[in-house]
mmCIF file of N, CA and C in Angstrom:
data_model
loop_
_atom_site.group_PDB
_atom_site.id
_atom_site.type_symbol
_atom_site.label_atom_id
_atom_site.label_comp_id
_atom_site.label_asym_id
_atom_site.label_seq_id
_atom_site.Cartn_x
_atom_site.Cartn_y
_atom_site.Cartn_z
ATOM 1 N N MET T 1 24.479 -116.479 -6.900
ATOM 2 C CA MET T 1 25.275 -116.224 -5.734
ATOM 3 C C MET T 1 25.208 -114.756 -5.335
ATOM 4 N N SER T 2 25.091 -113.866 -6.304
ATOM 5 C CA SER T 2 25.033 -112.436 -5.973
ATOM 6 C C SER T 2 23.795 -112.119 -5.142
ATOM 7 N N ALA T 3 22.693 -112.837 -5.361
ATOM 8 C CA ALA T 3 21.476 -112.607 -4.576
ATOM 9 C C ALA T 3 21.703 -112.953 -3.117
ATOM 10 N N VAL T 4 22.426 -114.029 -2.862
ATOM 11 C CA VAL T 4 22.723 -114.434 -1.483
ATOM 12 C C VAL T 4 23.640 -113.420 -0.827
ATOM 13 N N ILE T 5 24.652 -112.979 -1.542
ATOM 14 C CA ILE T 5 25.581 -111.976 -1.010
ATOM 15 C C ILE T 5 24.850 -110.668 -0.735
ATOM 16 N N SER T 6 23.970 -110.264 -1.641
ATOM 17 C CA SER T 6 23.185 -109.048 -1.437
ATOM 18 C C SER T 6 22.273 -109.174 -0.223
ATOM 19 N N ALA T 7 21.670 -110.330 -0.039
ATOM 20 C CA ALA T 7 20.804 -110.558 1.125
ATOM 21 C C ALA T 7 21.614 -110.449 2.409
ATOM 22 N N CYS T 8 22.820 -110.985 2.398
ATOM 23 C CA CYS T 8 23.687 -110.854 3.567
ATOM 24 C C CYS T 8 23.979 -109.387 3.861
ATOM 25 N N GLY T 9 24.254 -108.633 2.812
ATOM 26 C CA GLY T 9 24.533 -107.207 2.982
ATOM 27 C C GLY T 9 23.345 -106.459 3.582
ATOM 28 N N ARG T 10 22.143 -106.750 3.075
ATOM 29 C CA ARG T 10 20.946 -106.086 3.604
ATOM 30 C C ARG T 10 20.709 -106.441 5.067
ATOM 31 N N ALA T 11 21.142 -107.640 5.457
ATOM 32 C CA ALA T 11 20.973 -108.078 6.841
ATOM 33 C C ALA T 11 22.116 -107.616 7.745
ATOM 34 N N GLY T 12 23.070 -106.880 7.181
ATOM 35 C CA GLY T 12 24.192 -106.384 7.976
ATOM 36 C C GLY T 12 25.275 -107.425 8.198
ATOM 37 N N GLU T 13 25.213 -108.495 7.440
ATOM 38 C CA GLU T 13 26.170 -109.609 7.590
ATOM 39 C C GLU T 13 27.268 -109.512 6.531
ATOM 40 N N TRP T 14 28.028 -108.432 6.559
ATOM 41 C CA TRP T 14 29.053 -108.212 5.547
ATOM 42 C C TRP T 14 30.136 -109.278 5.606
ATOM 43 N N GLN T 15 30.469 -109.743 6.806
ATOM 44 C CA GLN T 15 31.500 -110.777 6.925
ATOM 45 C C GLN T 15 31.046 -112.085 6.268
ATOM 46 N N LEU T 16 29.796 -112.436 6.470
ATOM 47 C CA LEU T 16 29.259 -113.638 5.840
ATOM 48 C C LEU T 16 29.248 -113.506 4.315
ATOM 49 N N ALA T 17 28.939 -112.323 3.827
ATOM 50 C CA ALA T 17 28.954 -112.087 2.383
ATOM 51 C C ALA T 17 30.331 -112.364 1.803
ATOM 52 N N LEU T 18 31.360 -111.893 2.489
ATOM 53 C CA LEU T 18 32.729 -112.118 2.007
ATOM 54 C C LEU T 18 33.137 -113.580 2.118
ATOM 55 N N GLU T 19 32.682 -114.242 3.176
ATOM 56 C CA GLU T 19 32.964 -115.667 3.332
ATOM 57 C C GLU T 19 32.346 -116.476 2.196
ATOM 58 N N ILE T 20 31.136 -116.115 1.816
ATOM 59 C CA ILE T 20 30.465 -116.821 0.722
ATOM 60 C C ILE T 20 31.257 -116.677 -0.575
ATOM 61 N N MET T 21 31.734 -115.464 -0.849
ATOM 62 C CA MET T 21 32.520 -115.247 -2.044
ATOM 63 C C MET T 21 33.809 -116.072 -2.004
ATOM 64 N N GLU T 22 34.481 -116.067 -0.868
ATOM 65 C CA GLU T 22 35.737 -116.799 -0.728
ATOM 66 C C GLU T 22 35.518 -118.312 -0.854
ATOM 67 N N GLU T 23 34.473 -118.811 -0.214
ATOM 68 C CA GLU T 23 34.206 -120.250 -0.268
ATOM 69 C C GLU T 23 33.789 -120.690 -1.682
ATOM 70 N N ALA T 24 33.080 -119.840 -2.378
ATOM 71 C CA ALA T 24 32.711 -120.167 -3.757
ATOM 72 C C ALA T 24 33.962 -120.281 -4.632
ATOM 73 N N GLN T 25 34.952 -119.458 -4.344
ATOM 74 C CA GLN T 25 36.214 -119.542 -5.084
ATOM 75 C C GLN T 25 36.967 -120.818 -4.725
ATOM 76 N N GLU T 26 37.079 -121.088 -3.443
ATOM 77 C CA GLU T 26 37.853 -122.244 -2.980
ATOM 78 C C GLU T 26 37.203 -123.579 -3.332
ATOM 79 N N TRP T 27 35.932 -123.720 -2.988
ATOM 80 C CA TRP T 27 35.269 -125.011 -3.083
ATOM 81 C C TRP T 27 34.630 -125.290 -4.436
ATOM 82 N N MET T 28 34.194 -124.253 -5.109
ATOM 83 C CA MET T 28 33.514 -124.474 -6.380
ATOM 84 C C MET T 28 34.317 -123.987 -7.574
ATOM 85 N N GLY T 29 35.419 -123.314 -7.298
ATOM 86 C CA GLY T 29 36.255 -122.812 -8.380
ATOM 87 C C GLY T 29 35.638 -121.649 -9.135
ATOM 88 N N LEU T 30 34.648 -121.007 -8.547
ATOM 89 C CA LEU T 30 34.002 -119.866 -9.208
ATOM 90 C C LEU T 30 34.856 -118.614 -9.052
ATOM 91 N N LYS T 31 34.994 -117.907 -10.137
ATOM 92 C CA LYS T 31 35.725 -116.636 -10.099
ATOM 93 C C LYS T 31 34.708 -115.506 -10.011
ATOM 94 N N PRO T 32 34.900 -114.612 -9.058
ATOM 95 C CA PRO T 32 33.940 -113.513 -8.934
ATOM 96 C C PRO T 32 34.007 -112.583 -10.143
ATOM 97 N N ASP T 33 32.845 -112.106 -10.548
ATOM 98 C CA ASP T 33 32.762 -111.137 -11.635
ATOM 99 C C ASP T 33 32.388 -109.778 -11.044
ATOM 100 N N VAL T 34 32.115 -108.823 -11.901
ATOM 101 C CA VAL T 34 31.798 -107.467 -11.432
ATOM 102 C C VAL T 34 30.542 -107.457 -10.556
ATOM 103 N N VAL T 35 29.580 -108.316 -10.855
ATOM 104 C CA VAL T 35 28.349 -108.365 -10.068
ATOM 105 C C VAL T 35 28.625 -108.864 -8.652
ATOM 106 N N ILE T 36 29.431 -109.917 -8.539
ATOM 107 C CA ILE T 36 29.765 -110.473 -7.225
ATOM 108 C C ILE T 36 30.600 -109.478 -6.417
ATOM 109 N N PHE T 37 31.623 -108.907 -7.041
ATOM 110 C CA PHE T 37 32.443 -107.920 -6.336
ATOM 111 C C PHE T 37 31.590 -106.734 -5.890
ATOM 112 N N SER T 38 30.718 -106.278 -6.768
ATOM 113 C CA SER T 38 29.866 -105.124 -6.429
ATOM 114 C C SER T 38 28.949 -105.452 -5.258
ATOM 115 N N ALA T 39 28.403 -106.661 -5.233
ATOM 116 C CA ALA T 39 27.537 -107.070 -4.124
ATOM 117 C C ALA T 39 28.329 -107.094 -2.817
ATOM 118 N N CYS T 40 29.572 -107.559 -2.874
ATOM 119 C CA CYS T 40 30.407 -107.588 -1.670
ATOM 120 C C CYS T 40 30.799 -106.183 -1.218
ATOM 121 N N ILE T 41 31.118 -105.317 -2.157
ATOM 122 C CA ILE T 41 31.438 -103.925 -1.829
ATOM 123 C C ILE T 41 30.225 -103.261 -1.189
ATOM 124 N N SER T 42 29.063 -103.521 -1.756
ATOM 125 C CA SER T 42 27.821 -102.972 -1.201
ATOM 126 C C SER T 42 27.555 -103.515 0.205
ATOM 127 N N ALA T 43 27.820 -104.794 0.430
ATOM 128 C CA ALA T 43 27.636 -105.378 1.761
ATOM 129 C C ALA T 43 28.567 -104.701 2.770
ATOM 130 N N CYS T 44 29.790 -104.440 2.365
ATOM 131 C CA CYS T 44 30.728 -103.735 3.243
ATOM 132 C C CYS T 44 30.266 -102.310 3.506
ATOM 133 N N GLU T 45 29.747 -101.686 2.477
ATOM 134 C CA GLU T 45 29.226 -100.318 2.631
ATOM 135 C C GLU T 45 28.101 -100.291 3.654
ATOM 136 N N LYS T 46 27.184 -101.235 3.570
ATOM 137 C CA LYS T 46 26.071 -101.297 4.512
ATOM 138 C C LYS T 46 26.537 -101.618 5.927
ATOM 139 N N GLY T 47 27.682 -102.313 6.024
ATOM 140 C CA GLY T 47 28.234 -102.648 7.336
ATOM 141 C C GLY T 47 29.208 -101.622 7.872
ATOM 142 N N GLY T 48 29.354 -100.498 7.161
ATOM 143 C CA GLY T 48 30.238 -99.436 7.636
ATOM 144 C C GLY T 48 31.725 -99.771 7.509
ATOM 145 N N GLN T 49 32.054 -100.644 6.574
ATOM 146 C CA GLN T 49 33.438 -101.110 6.399
ATOM 147 C C GLN T 49 34.070 -100.493 5.152
ATOM 148 N N TRP T 50 34.340 -99.186 5.214
ATOM 149 C CA TRP T 50 34.853 -98.502 4.034
ATOM 150 C C TRP T 50 36.221 -99.029 3.605
ATOM 151 N N GLN T 51 37.072 -99.381 4.571
ATOM 152 C CA GLN T 51 38.398 -99.867 4.227
ATOM 153 C C GLN T 51 38.331 -101.212 3.490
ATOM 154 N N LYS T 52 37.458 -102.092 3.947
ATOM 155 C CA LYS T 52 37.291 -103.385 3.283
ATOM 156 C C LYS T 52 36.681 -103.191 1.906
ATOM 157 N N ALA T 53 35.726 -102.269 1.797
ATOM 158 C CA ALA T 53 35.122 -101.974 0.490
ATOM 159 C C ALA T 53 36.186 -101.484 -0.488
ATOM 160 N N LEU T 54 37.068 -100.624 -0.018
ATOM 161 C CA LEU T 54 38.147 -100.100 -0.866
ATOM 162 C C LEU T 54 39.115 -101.224 -1.261
ATOM 163 N N ALA T 55 39.419 -102.117 -0.316
ATOM 164 C CA ALA T 55 40.306 -103.238 -0.618
ATOM 165 C C ALA T 55 39.686 -104.154 -1.670
ATOM 166 N N LEU T 56 38.386 -104.421 -1.565
ATOM 167 C CA LEU T 56 37.707 -105.247 -2.563
ATOM 168 C C LEU T 56 37.706 -104.582 -3.933
ATOM 169 N N PHE T 57 37.506 -103.276 -3.949
ATOM 170 C CA PHE T 57 37.517 -102.519 -5.200
ATOM 171 C C PHE T 57 38.898 -102.645 -5.863
ATOM 172 N N ASP T 58 39.948 -102.507 -5.054
ATOM 173 C CA ASP T 58 41.311 -102.637 -5.581
ATOM 174 C C ASP T 58 41.568 -104.059 -6.072
ATOM 175 N N GLU T 59 41.096 -105.041 -5.316
ATOM 176 C CA GLU T 59 41.267 -106.452 -5.712
ATOM 177 C C GLU T 59 40.554 -106.727 -7.032
ATOM 178 N N MET T 60 39.372 -106.162 -7.177
ATOM 179 C CA MET T 60 38.610 -106.345 -8.408
ATOM 180 C C MET T 60 39.401 -105.832 -9.606
ATOM 181 N N ARG T 61 39.973 -104.645 -9.465
ATOM 182 C CA ARG T 61 40.760 -104.066 -10.558
ATOM 183 C C ARG T 61 42.019 -104.880 -10.829
ATOM 184 N N GLN T 62 42.657 -105.387 -9.762
ATOM 185 C CA GLN T 62 43.858 -106.202 -9.938
ATOM 186 C C GLN T 62 43.539 -107.499 -10.673
ATOM 187 N N CYS T 63 42.312 -107.972 -10.528
ATOM 188 C CA CYS T 63 41.880 -109.194 -11.238
ATOM 189 C C CYS T 63 41.503 -108.891 -12.690
ATOM 190 N N GLY T 64 41.606 -107.638 -13.093
ATOM 191 C CA GLY T 64 41.281 -107.258 -14.460
ATOM 192 C C GLY T 64 39.805 -107.056 -14.698
ATOM 193 N N ILE T 65 39.041 -106.886 -13.614
ATOM 194 C CA ILE T 65 37.597 -106.688 -13.728
ATOM 195 C C ILE T 65 37.305 -105.195 -13.627
ATOM 196 N N GLU T 66 36.639 -104.673 -14.643
ATOM 197 C CA GLU T 66 36.313 -103.247 -14.666
ATOM 198 C C GLU T 66 35.112 -102.966 -13.773
ATOM 199 N N PRO T 67 35.230 -102.002 -12.875
ATOM 200 C CA PRO T 67 34.087 -101.646 -12.033
ATOM 201 C C PRO T 67 32.967 -101.027 -12.853
ATOM 202 N N ASN T 68 31.737 -101.189 -12.366
ATOM 203 C CA ASN T 68 30.593 -100.581 -13.036
ATOM 204 C C ASN T 68 29.984 -99.507 -12.119
ATOM 205 N N GLU T 69 28.844 -98.969 -12.506
ATOM 206 C CA GLU T 69 28.210 -97.915 -11.708
ATOM 207 C C GLU T 69 27.884 -98.375 -10.297
ATOM 208 N N VAL T 70 27.444 -99.618 -10.177
ATOM 209 C CA VAL T 70 27.101 -100.147 -8.852
ATOM 210 C C VAL T 70 28.344 -100.200 -7.975
ATOM 211 N N SER T 71 29.462 -100.655 -8.540
ATOM 212 C CA SER T 71 30.722 -100.729 -7.801
ATOM 213 C C SER T 71 31.137 -99.347 -7.299
ATOM 214 N N PHE T 72 31.141 -98.379 -8.221
ATOM 215 C CA PHE T 72 31.547 -97.024 -7.863
ATOM 216 C C PHE T 72 30.601 -96.417 -6.836
ATOM 217 N N ASN T 73 29.300 -96.555 -7.044
ATOM 218 C CA ASN T 73 28.338 -95.967 -6.111
ATOM 219 C C ASN T 73 28.479 -96.534 -4.714
ATOM 220 N N ALA T 74 28.634 -97.851 -4.611
ATOM 221 C CA ALA T 74 28.770 -98.495 -3.296
ATOM 222 C C ALA T 74 30.050 -98.024 -2.612
ATOM 223 N N LEU T 75 31.143 -97.947 -3.366
ATOM 224 C CA LEU T 75 32.411 -97.523 -2.765
ATOM 225 C C LEU T 75 32.367 -96.052 -2.363
ATOM 226 N N ILE T 76 31.814 -95.208 -3.211
ATOM 227 C CA ILE T 76 31.690 -93.789 -2.870
ATOM 228 C C ILE T 76 30.851 -93.625 -1.610
ATOM 229 N N SER T 77 29.751 -94.341 -1.519
ATOM 230 C CA SER T 77 28.889 -94.280 -0.342
ATOM 231 C C SER T 77 29.630 -94.780 0.901
ATOM 232 N N ALA T 78 30.376 -95.873 0.775
ATOM 233 C CA ALA T 78 31.139 -96.416 1.904
ATOM 234 C C ALA T 78 32.162 -95.403 2.401
ATOM 235 N N CYS T 79 32.870 -94.786 1.474
ATOM 236 C CA CYS T 79 33.873 -93.785 1.855
ATOM 237 C C CYS T 79 33.225 -92.571 2.503
ATOM 238 N N ALA T 80 32.111 -92.146 1.951
ATOM 239 C CA ALA T 80 31.403 -90.990 2.521
ATOM 240 C C ALA T 80 30.939 -91.278 3.948
ATOM 241 N N GLN T 81 30.384 -92.470 4.167
ATOM 242 C CA GLN T 81 29.927 -92.840 5.504
ATOM 243 C C GLN T 81 31.082 -92.905 6.487
ATOM 244 N N GLY T 82 32.257 -93.285 6.000
ATOM 245 C CA GLY T 82 33.438 -93.362 6.850
ATOM 246 C C GLY T 82 34.153 -92.030 7.009
ATOM 247 N N GLY T 83 33.564 -90.974 6.458
ATOM 248 C CA GLY T 83 34.172 -89.650 6.567
ATOM 249 C C GLY T 83 35.382 -89.473 5.654
ATOM 250 N N LYS T 84 35.519 -90.315 4.679
ATOM 251 C CA LYS T 84 36.654 -90.254 3.757
ATOM 252 C C LYS T 84 36.236 -89.583 2.454
ATOM 253 N N TRP T 85 35.831 -88.318 2.559
ATOM 254 C CA TRP T 85 35.347 -87.575 1.412
ATOM 255 C C TRP T 85 36.403 -87.414 0.329
ATOM 256 N N GLU T 86 37.668 -87.284 0.750
ATOM 257 C CA GLU T 86 38.743 -87.086 -0.245
ATOM 258 C C GLU T 86 38.868 -88.323 -1.143
ATOM 259 N N ILE T 87 38.716 -89.523 -0.584
ATOM 260 C CA ILE T 87 38.767 -90.730 -1.389
ATOM 261 C C ILE T 87 37.545 -90.808 -2.292
ATOM 262 N N ALA T 88 36.388 -90.480 -1.733
ATOM 263 C CA ALA T 88 35.145 -90.494 -2.513
ATOM 264 C C ALA T 88 35.236 -89.525 -3.693
ATOM 265 N N MET T 89 35.800 -88.358 -3.459
ATOM 266 C CA MET T 89 35.926 -87.365 -4.517
ATOM 267 C C MET T 89 36.875 -87.835 -5.621
ATOM 268 N N GLU T 90 37.931 -88.561 -5.254
ATOM 269 C CA GLU T 90 38.887 -89.069 -6.238
ATOM 270 C C GLU T 90 38.225 -90.069 -7.191
ATOM 271 N N LEU T 91 37.174 -90.729 -6.717
ATOM 272 C CA LEU T 91 36.500 -91.739 -7.535
ATOM 273 C C LEU T 91 35.539 -91.135 -8.549
ATOM 274 N N LEU T 92 35.193 -89.875 -8.363
ATOM 275 C CA LEU T 92 34.245 -89.233 -9.283
ATOM 276 C C LEU T 92 34.906 -88.864 -10.599
#
């Protein structure tokens, strides 16, 4: 599933990436892991959606999932692109 979400992100379809994650939870009972969350954060980053990327990052932590380098890098990049350097710096 992460490959499909990543492909959506590369195509600029960040909303579709998030829909896929949500539908996988609802219809298949799949719980997203760090790879899935990271792919969604990256899709939001590529779509210029820093606020959504930050919300996903927070949701991931609330679910008890520890972010990895990919998660942090995608979120830092999303915040930087959105001009939110102070948030990006806090993540370092």
